[in-house]
XYZ file of C-alpha atoms in Angstrom:
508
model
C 77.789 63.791 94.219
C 80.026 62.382 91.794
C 81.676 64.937 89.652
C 81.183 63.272 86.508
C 77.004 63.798 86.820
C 77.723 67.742 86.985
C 76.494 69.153 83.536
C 76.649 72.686 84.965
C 77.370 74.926 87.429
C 76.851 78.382 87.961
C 76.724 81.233 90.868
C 73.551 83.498 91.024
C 72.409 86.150 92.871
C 69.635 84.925 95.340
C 65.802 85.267 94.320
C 62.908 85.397 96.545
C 62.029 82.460 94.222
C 64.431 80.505 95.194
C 63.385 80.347 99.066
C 61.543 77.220 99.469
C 64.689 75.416 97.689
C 66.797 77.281 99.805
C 64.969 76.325 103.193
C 65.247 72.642 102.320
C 68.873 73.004 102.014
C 69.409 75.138 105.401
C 67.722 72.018 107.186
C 69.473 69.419 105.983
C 73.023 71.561 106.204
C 72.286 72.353 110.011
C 70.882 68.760 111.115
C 72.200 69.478 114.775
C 70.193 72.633 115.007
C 66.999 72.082 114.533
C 64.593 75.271 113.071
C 67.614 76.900 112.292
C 66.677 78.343 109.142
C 66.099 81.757 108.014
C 62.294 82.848 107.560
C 61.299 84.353 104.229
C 60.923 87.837 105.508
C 64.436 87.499 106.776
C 65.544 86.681 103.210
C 63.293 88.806 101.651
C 65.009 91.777 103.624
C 68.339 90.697 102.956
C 67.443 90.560 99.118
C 66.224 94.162 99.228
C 69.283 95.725 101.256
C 72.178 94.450 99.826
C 71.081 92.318 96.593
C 74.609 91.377 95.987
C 75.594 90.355 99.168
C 73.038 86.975 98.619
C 74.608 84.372 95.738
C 73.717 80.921 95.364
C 75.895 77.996 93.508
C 73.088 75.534 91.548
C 74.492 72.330 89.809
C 72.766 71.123 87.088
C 69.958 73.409 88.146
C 69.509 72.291 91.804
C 70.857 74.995 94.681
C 73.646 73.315 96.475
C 74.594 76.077 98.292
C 74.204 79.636 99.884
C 76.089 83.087 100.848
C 75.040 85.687 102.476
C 76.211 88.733 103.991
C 75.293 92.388 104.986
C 77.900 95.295 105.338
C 78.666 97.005 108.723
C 81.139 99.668 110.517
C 83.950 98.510 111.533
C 83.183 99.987 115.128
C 79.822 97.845 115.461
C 82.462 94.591 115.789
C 84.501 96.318 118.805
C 84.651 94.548 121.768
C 82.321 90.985 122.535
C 79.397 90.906 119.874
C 76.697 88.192 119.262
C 74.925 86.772 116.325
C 71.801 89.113 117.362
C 73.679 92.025 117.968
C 75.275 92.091 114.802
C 71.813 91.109 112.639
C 70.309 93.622 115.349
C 67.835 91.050 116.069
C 67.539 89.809 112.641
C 66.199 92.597 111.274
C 69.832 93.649 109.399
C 68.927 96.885 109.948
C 73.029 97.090 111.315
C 73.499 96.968 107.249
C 74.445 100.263 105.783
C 76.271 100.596 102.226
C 78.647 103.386 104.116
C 80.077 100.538 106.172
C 83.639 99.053 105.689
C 83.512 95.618 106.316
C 81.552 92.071 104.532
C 80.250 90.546 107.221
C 79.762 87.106 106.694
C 75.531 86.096 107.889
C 75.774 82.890 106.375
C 77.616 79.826 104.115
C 76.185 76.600 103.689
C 76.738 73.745 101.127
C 74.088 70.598 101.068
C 75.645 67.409 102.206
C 75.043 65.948 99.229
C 77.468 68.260 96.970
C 80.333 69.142 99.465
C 83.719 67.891 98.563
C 83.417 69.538 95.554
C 85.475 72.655 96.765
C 81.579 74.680 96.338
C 82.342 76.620 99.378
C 85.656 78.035 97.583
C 83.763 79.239 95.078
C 80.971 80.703 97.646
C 84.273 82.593 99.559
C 85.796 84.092 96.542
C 83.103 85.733 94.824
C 82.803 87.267 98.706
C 86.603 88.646 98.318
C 85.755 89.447 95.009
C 82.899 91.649 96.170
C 84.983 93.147 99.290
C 87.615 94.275 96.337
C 84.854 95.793 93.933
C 83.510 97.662 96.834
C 86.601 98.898 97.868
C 85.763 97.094 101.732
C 88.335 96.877 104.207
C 87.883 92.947 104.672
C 85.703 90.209 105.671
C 84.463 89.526 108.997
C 82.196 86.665 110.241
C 81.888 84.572 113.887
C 83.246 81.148 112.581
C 81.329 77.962 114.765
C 83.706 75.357 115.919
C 81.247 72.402 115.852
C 84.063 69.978 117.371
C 84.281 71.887 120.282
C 81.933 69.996 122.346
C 83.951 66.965 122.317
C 87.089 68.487 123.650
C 85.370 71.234 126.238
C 85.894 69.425 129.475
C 90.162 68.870 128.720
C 90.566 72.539 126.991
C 88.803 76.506 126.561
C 88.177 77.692 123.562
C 91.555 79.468 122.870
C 94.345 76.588 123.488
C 91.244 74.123 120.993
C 91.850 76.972 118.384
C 95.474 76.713 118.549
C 95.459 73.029 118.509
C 93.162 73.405 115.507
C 96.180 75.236 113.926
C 98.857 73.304 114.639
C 97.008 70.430 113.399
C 96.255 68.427 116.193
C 92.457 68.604 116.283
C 90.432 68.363 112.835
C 87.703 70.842 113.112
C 85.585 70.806 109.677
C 84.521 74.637 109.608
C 87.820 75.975 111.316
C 90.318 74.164 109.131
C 88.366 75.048 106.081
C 88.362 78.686 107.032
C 91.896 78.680 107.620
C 92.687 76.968 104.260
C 90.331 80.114 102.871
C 93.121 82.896 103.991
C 90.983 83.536 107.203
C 92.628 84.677 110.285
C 91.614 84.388 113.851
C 91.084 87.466 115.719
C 89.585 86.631 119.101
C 87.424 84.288 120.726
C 83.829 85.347 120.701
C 81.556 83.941 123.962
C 77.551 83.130 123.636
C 77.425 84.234 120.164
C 74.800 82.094 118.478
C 72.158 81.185 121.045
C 71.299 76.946 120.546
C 74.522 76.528 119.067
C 75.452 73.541 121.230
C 78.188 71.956 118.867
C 80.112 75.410 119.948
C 79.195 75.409 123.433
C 77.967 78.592 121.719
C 81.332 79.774 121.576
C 82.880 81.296 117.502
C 86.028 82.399 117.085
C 86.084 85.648 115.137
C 87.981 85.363 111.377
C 88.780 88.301 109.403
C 90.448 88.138 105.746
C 92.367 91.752 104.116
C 91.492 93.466 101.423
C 95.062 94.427 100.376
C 93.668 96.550 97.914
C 91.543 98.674 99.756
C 92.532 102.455 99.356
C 91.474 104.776 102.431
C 89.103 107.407 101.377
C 90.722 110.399 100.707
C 89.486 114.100 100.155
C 92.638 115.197 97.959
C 91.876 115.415 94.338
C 94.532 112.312 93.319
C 95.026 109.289 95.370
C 98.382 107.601 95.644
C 99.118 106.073 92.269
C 99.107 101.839 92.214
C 101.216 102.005 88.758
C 104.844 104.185 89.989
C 107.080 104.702 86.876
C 111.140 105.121 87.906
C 113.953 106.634 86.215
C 117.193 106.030 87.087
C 120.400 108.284 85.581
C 123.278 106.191 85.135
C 125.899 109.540 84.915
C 129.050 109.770 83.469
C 131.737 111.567 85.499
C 133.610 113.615 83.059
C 134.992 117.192 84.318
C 132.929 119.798 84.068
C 133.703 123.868 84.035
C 131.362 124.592 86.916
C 128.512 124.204 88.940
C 126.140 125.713 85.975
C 127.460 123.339 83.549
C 126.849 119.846 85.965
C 123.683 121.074 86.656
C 122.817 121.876 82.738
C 123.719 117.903 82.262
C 121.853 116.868 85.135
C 118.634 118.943 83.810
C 118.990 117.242 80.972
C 118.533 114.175 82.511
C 116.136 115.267 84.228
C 114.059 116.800 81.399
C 114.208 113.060 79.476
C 113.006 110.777 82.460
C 109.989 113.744 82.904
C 108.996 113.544 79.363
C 108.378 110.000 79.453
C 105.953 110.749 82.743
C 108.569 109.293 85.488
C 107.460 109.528 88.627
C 111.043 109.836 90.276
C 114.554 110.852 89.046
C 116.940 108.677 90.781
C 120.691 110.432 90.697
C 123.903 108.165 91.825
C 126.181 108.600 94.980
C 128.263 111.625 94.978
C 127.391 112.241 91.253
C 128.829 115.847 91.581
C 132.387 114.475 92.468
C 133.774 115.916 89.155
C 133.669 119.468 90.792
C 136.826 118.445 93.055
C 138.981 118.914 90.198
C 138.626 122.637 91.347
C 140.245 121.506 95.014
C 142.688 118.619 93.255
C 145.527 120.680 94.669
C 144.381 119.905 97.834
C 144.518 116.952 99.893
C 141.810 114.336 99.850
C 140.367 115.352 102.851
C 140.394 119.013 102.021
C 139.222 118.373 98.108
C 135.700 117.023 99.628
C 135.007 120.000 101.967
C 135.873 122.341 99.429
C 132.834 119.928 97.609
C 130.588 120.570 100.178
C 130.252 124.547 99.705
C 128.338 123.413 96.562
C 125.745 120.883 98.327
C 122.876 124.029 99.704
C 123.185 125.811 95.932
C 122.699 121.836 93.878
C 119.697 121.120 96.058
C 118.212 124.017 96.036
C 118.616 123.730 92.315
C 116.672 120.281 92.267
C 114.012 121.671 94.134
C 112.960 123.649 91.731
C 113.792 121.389 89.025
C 111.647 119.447 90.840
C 108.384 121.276 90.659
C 109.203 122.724 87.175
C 109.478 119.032 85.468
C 106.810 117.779 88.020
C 108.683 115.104 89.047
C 109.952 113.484 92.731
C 113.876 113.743 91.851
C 116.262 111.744 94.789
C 119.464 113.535 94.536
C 121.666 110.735 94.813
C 124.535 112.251 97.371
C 126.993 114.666 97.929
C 129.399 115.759 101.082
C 127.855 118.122 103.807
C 129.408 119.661 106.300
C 127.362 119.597 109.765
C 128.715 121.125 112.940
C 132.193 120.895 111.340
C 131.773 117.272 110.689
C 131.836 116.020 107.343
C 128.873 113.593 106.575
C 127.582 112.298 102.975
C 123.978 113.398 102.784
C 121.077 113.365 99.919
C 117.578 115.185 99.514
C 114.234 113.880 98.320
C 112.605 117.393 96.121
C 109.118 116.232 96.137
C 107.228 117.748 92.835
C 104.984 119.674 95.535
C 108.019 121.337 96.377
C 108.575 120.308 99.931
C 112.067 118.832 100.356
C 113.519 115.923 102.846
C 116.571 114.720 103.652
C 118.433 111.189 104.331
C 122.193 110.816 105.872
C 124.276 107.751 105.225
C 124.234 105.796 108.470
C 127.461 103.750 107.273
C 130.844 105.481 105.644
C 133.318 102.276 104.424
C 136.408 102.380 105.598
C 138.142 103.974 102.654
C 135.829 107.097 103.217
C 136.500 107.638 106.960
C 140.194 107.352 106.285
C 140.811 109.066 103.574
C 137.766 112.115 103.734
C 137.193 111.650 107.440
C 133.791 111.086 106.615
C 131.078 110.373 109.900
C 128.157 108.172 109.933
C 124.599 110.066 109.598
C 122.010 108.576 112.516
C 118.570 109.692 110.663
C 116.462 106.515 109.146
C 113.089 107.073 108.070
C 110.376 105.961 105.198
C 109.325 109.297 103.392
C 105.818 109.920 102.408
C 105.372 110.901 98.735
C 102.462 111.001 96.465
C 103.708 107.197 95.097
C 103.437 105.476 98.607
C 106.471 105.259 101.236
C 109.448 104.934 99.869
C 112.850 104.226 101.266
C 116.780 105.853 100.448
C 120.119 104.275 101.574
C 123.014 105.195 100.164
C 125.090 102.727 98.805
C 127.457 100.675 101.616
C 123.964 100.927 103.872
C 122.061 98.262 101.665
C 124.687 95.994 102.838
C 123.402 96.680 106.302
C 119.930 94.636 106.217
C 118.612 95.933 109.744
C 118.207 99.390 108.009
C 115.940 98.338 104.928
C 113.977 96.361 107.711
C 113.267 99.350 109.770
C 111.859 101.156 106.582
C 109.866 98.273 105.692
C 108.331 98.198 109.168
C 107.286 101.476 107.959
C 105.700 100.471 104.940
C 108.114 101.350 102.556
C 107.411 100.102 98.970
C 110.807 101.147 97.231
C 113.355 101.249 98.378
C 115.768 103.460 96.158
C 120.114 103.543 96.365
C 121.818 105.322 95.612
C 125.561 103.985 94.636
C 129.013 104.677 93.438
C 131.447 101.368 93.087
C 134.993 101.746 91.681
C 135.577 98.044 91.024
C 133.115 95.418 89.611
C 133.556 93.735 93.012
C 132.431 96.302 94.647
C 129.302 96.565 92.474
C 128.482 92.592 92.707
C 127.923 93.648 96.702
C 125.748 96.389 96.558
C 123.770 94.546 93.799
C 123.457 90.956 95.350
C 122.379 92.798 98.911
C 119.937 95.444 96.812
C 118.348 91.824 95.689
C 118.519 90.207 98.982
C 116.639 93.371 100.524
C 113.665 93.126 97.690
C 113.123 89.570 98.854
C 112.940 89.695 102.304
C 111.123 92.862 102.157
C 108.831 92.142 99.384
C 109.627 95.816 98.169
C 110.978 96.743 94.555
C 114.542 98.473 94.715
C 115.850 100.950 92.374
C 119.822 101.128 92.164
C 121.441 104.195 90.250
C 125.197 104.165 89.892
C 128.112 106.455 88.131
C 130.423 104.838 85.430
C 133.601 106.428 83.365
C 136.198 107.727 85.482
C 137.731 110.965 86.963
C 141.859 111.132 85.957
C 142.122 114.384 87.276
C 140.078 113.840 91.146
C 142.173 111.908 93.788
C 140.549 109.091 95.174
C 137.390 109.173 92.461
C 139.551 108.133 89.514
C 137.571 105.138 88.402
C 134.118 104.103 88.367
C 131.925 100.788 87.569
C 128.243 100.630 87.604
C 124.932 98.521 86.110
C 122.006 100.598 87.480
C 118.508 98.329 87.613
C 115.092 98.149 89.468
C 114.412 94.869 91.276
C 111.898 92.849 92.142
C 110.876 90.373 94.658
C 111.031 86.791 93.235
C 107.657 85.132 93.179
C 105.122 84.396 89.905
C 103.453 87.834 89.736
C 107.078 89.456 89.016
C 110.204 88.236 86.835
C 111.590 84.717 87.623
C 115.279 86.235 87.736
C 113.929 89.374 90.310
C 115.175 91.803 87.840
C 112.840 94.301 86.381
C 114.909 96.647 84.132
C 118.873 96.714 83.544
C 121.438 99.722 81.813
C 123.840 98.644 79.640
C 126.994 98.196 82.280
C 129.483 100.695 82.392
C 127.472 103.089 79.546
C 125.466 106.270 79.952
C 121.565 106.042 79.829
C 118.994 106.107 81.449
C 116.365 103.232 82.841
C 112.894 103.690 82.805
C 110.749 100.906 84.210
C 106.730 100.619 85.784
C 106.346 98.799 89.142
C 103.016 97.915 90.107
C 102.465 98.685 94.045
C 99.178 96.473 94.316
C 101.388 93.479 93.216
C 103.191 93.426 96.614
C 99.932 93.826 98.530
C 99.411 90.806 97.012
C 102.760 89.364 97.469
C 102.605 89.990 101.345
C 99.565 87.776 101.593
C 99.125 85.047 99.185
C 102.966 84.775 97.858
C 104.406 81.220 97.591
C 106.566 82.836 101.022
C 105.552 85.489 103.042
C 108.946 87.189 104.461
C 107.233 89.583 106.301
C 104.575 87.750 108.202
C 106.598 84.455 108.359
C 109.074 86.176 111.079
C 109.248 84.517 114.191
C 108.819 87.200 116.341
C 108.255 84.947 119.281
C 112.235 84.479 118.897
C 113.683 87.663 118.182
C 113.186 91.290 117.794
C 114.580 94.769 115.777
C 113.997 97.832 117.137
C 115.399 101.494 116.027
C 116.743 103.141 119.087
């Protein structure tokens, strides 16, 4: 039809009215299957079970094109299924409004009207509809009509993959696969007369990326996280009381603007070594370490008093007389975790005789997985890899940097790992300086939340930025349901785009 004839278009829910339109279009759609066209009971029924499920597209009045679907359990589709045994012989009784899944019945545009991109339209009010109803994803048996021609050189599987790479044009597969439609498996004598198919269909499935799993607790994980960072100021303090008075105060600003995490820097209670600066180096930090048990404790229940997720930044721990530099997640329920740092830079294992931690893990909190590394471990990228594997969505560090150089690394990696992670990253850093501590004397910092770089987030990848070198705090919103989206419809898809067929990481 030429485009310039259209006066109107619109989508509709399908009437019983419409039927006797509708069957003229089924038979002219399906030419090489002759009767294949639904009955009126059968429409009638689907109309009564699952009124939304049926849509029409009409231009200038005249249907040029049908949807419809029914919604099933996810366990009806296991193993081999057929046409019937999904319709349960065409009585859709297999429909049930508890299910999880769209499954796709039906999609049809009149020869007359396609190449007008009318079965788009058809397949996004569907995704549309899977979203609303808070469905898992679509599922259909997709026909591959051009099958015939090739079944005596090929089986169905090594035709689908030519149909991918591009070798073989195959009108319904391609334009499913253009749709965001996946293969699964290959499904065998699933639509009886279907001789096109050798009655073969290859099974396509598209993600709801924002389905949320039921849940019986009375709050779901949040979509909208809010993060505040502390960019602290090392300046001596008297005594533990008096650090941890600055630090609740920090703490007590972030929480009254709701913040869903505290963020603290790397070694952010350094300024207590003045205490051991008669000391050596090496010494001064284990004397730090007697403090680590009483400042986490401390956070804990600063923690649930504030009701907020604070991430302690990190201090020096002594373990089986080895010194390691170690930080603690006080969730607002009150439970507390803990994270090592896997890599000490050489300056720390010479001078402190600091070890390298071995635990890596995403932690579960009430704001989706999140990830810690402390500083010199963001420059590592197999680690942030690991936690996304996990299905970390932040990934939070933790710093300290004495020189802008310095700094410019952990930054430029910290952006590197929101990219190919398609995760947000939260950086928190120290600034001023520490005359009177050995080997802590001077400190440089710009604390910021990143973002992956693609249209739904800033062009530059930064979210929020301090003031360098000044002490403030950040407070910024990152929307979770934004890298759902990312992962599978961004311009690149780091995470599925792997070539896994090449290389693997593993944790050991």
């Amino acid at each position: 039809m030429n485009p310039q004839k259209i006066d109107s278009i619109s989508l509709e829910l399908l009437k019983l009215t419409d039927y006797q339109e509708l069957k003229k279009a089924m038979v002219s759609s399906y030419r090489s299957m002759p009767d294949a066209y639904w009955k009126e009971p059968h429409i009638e029924t689907l109309i009564n079970k699952f009124p939304e499920g049926q849509v029409v597209i009409k231009i200038n009045g005249q249907l040029a094109g049908c949807a419809l679907s029914i919604i099933v359990h996810e366990d009806l589709l296991e193993g081999e299924h057929t046409y019937v045994d999904v319709t349960e012989n065409f009585t859709f009784d297999s429909h049930t409004d508890d299910g999880d899944l769209l499954y796709g019945i039906d999609v049809f545009i009149k020869p007359e009207f396609r190449g007008l991109r009318l079965g788009r339209r058809l397949y996004d009010y569907r995704k549309e509809l899977c979203e609303k109803l808070n469905l898992k994803g679509i599922v259909f048996g997709g026909r591959i009509p051009n099958y015939h021609r090739y079944a005596d050189q090929m089986g169905p599987k090594e035709y689908l993959e030519k149909v991918r790479m591009k070798e073989i044009y195959d009108p319904v597969l391609n334009f499913q696969l253009a749709n965001d439609f996946h293969p699964s498996r290959i499904l065998t004598n699933y639509l009886e007369g279907d001789k096109a198919s050798k009655e073969f269909a290859v099974m396509l499935e598209w993600n709801n990326v924002y389905y949320e799993k039921p849940s019986k607790k009375p709050l779901p994980n949040k979509t909208i996280v809010r993060l505040g960072l502390v960019q602290w100021q090392m300046r001596l303090y008297e005594n533990l009381d008096e650090l941890m008075q600055q630090a609740e105060y920090f703490i007590d600003a972030v929480s009254g603007y709701r913040s869903d995490f505290a963020l603290f820097p790397e070694l952010f209670n350094a300024p207590l070594m003045s205490e051991f600066n008669h000391l050596s180096e090496a010494d001064a930090v284990r004397g730090l370490a007697k403090f680590t048990d009483e400042i986490r404790d401390r956070f804990s229940k600063l923690s649930v008093a504030y009701n907020i997720n604070i991430i302690t930044g990190s201090m020096p721990k002594i373990i089986d007389n080895k010194l390691y530099n170690v930080g603690y997640l006080c969730k607002r329920d009150g439970t507390v975790e803990h994270y090592e740092k896997l890599h000490v830079t050489p300056l720390e294992a010479r001078v402190w005789g600091m070890q390298g931690g071995s635990q890596l893990k995403a932690f579960d909190t009430d704001c989706g997985k999140i990830g810690i590394l402390i500083c010199y471990d963001s420059e590592f990228p197999e680690l942030s890899r690991i936690l996304a594997e996990q299905g970390m969505d932040i990934l939070f560090i933790p710093f300290l940097t004495d020189t802008q150089n310095g700094y410019s690394r952990v930054r430029h990696c910290a952006m590197a790992r929101a990219i190919e992670n398609e995760c947000y990253v939260a950086m928190a850093g120290s600034v001023g300086n520490l005359p009177k501590v050995h080997n802590m004397d001077m400190q440089y910092a710009q604390s910021m939340v990143i973002t992956p770089c693609d249209f739904p987030f800033p062009s530059n990848g930064i979210k929020a930025e301090a003031t360098p070198n000044t002490e403030m705090t950040l407070i910024a919103d990152v929307d979770l349901s934004l890298l759902r989206e990312l992962n599978e419809f961004g311009s690149v898809r780091n995470l599925k785009d792997r070539r896994k067929d090449l290389f693997e990481l593993r944790k050991k």
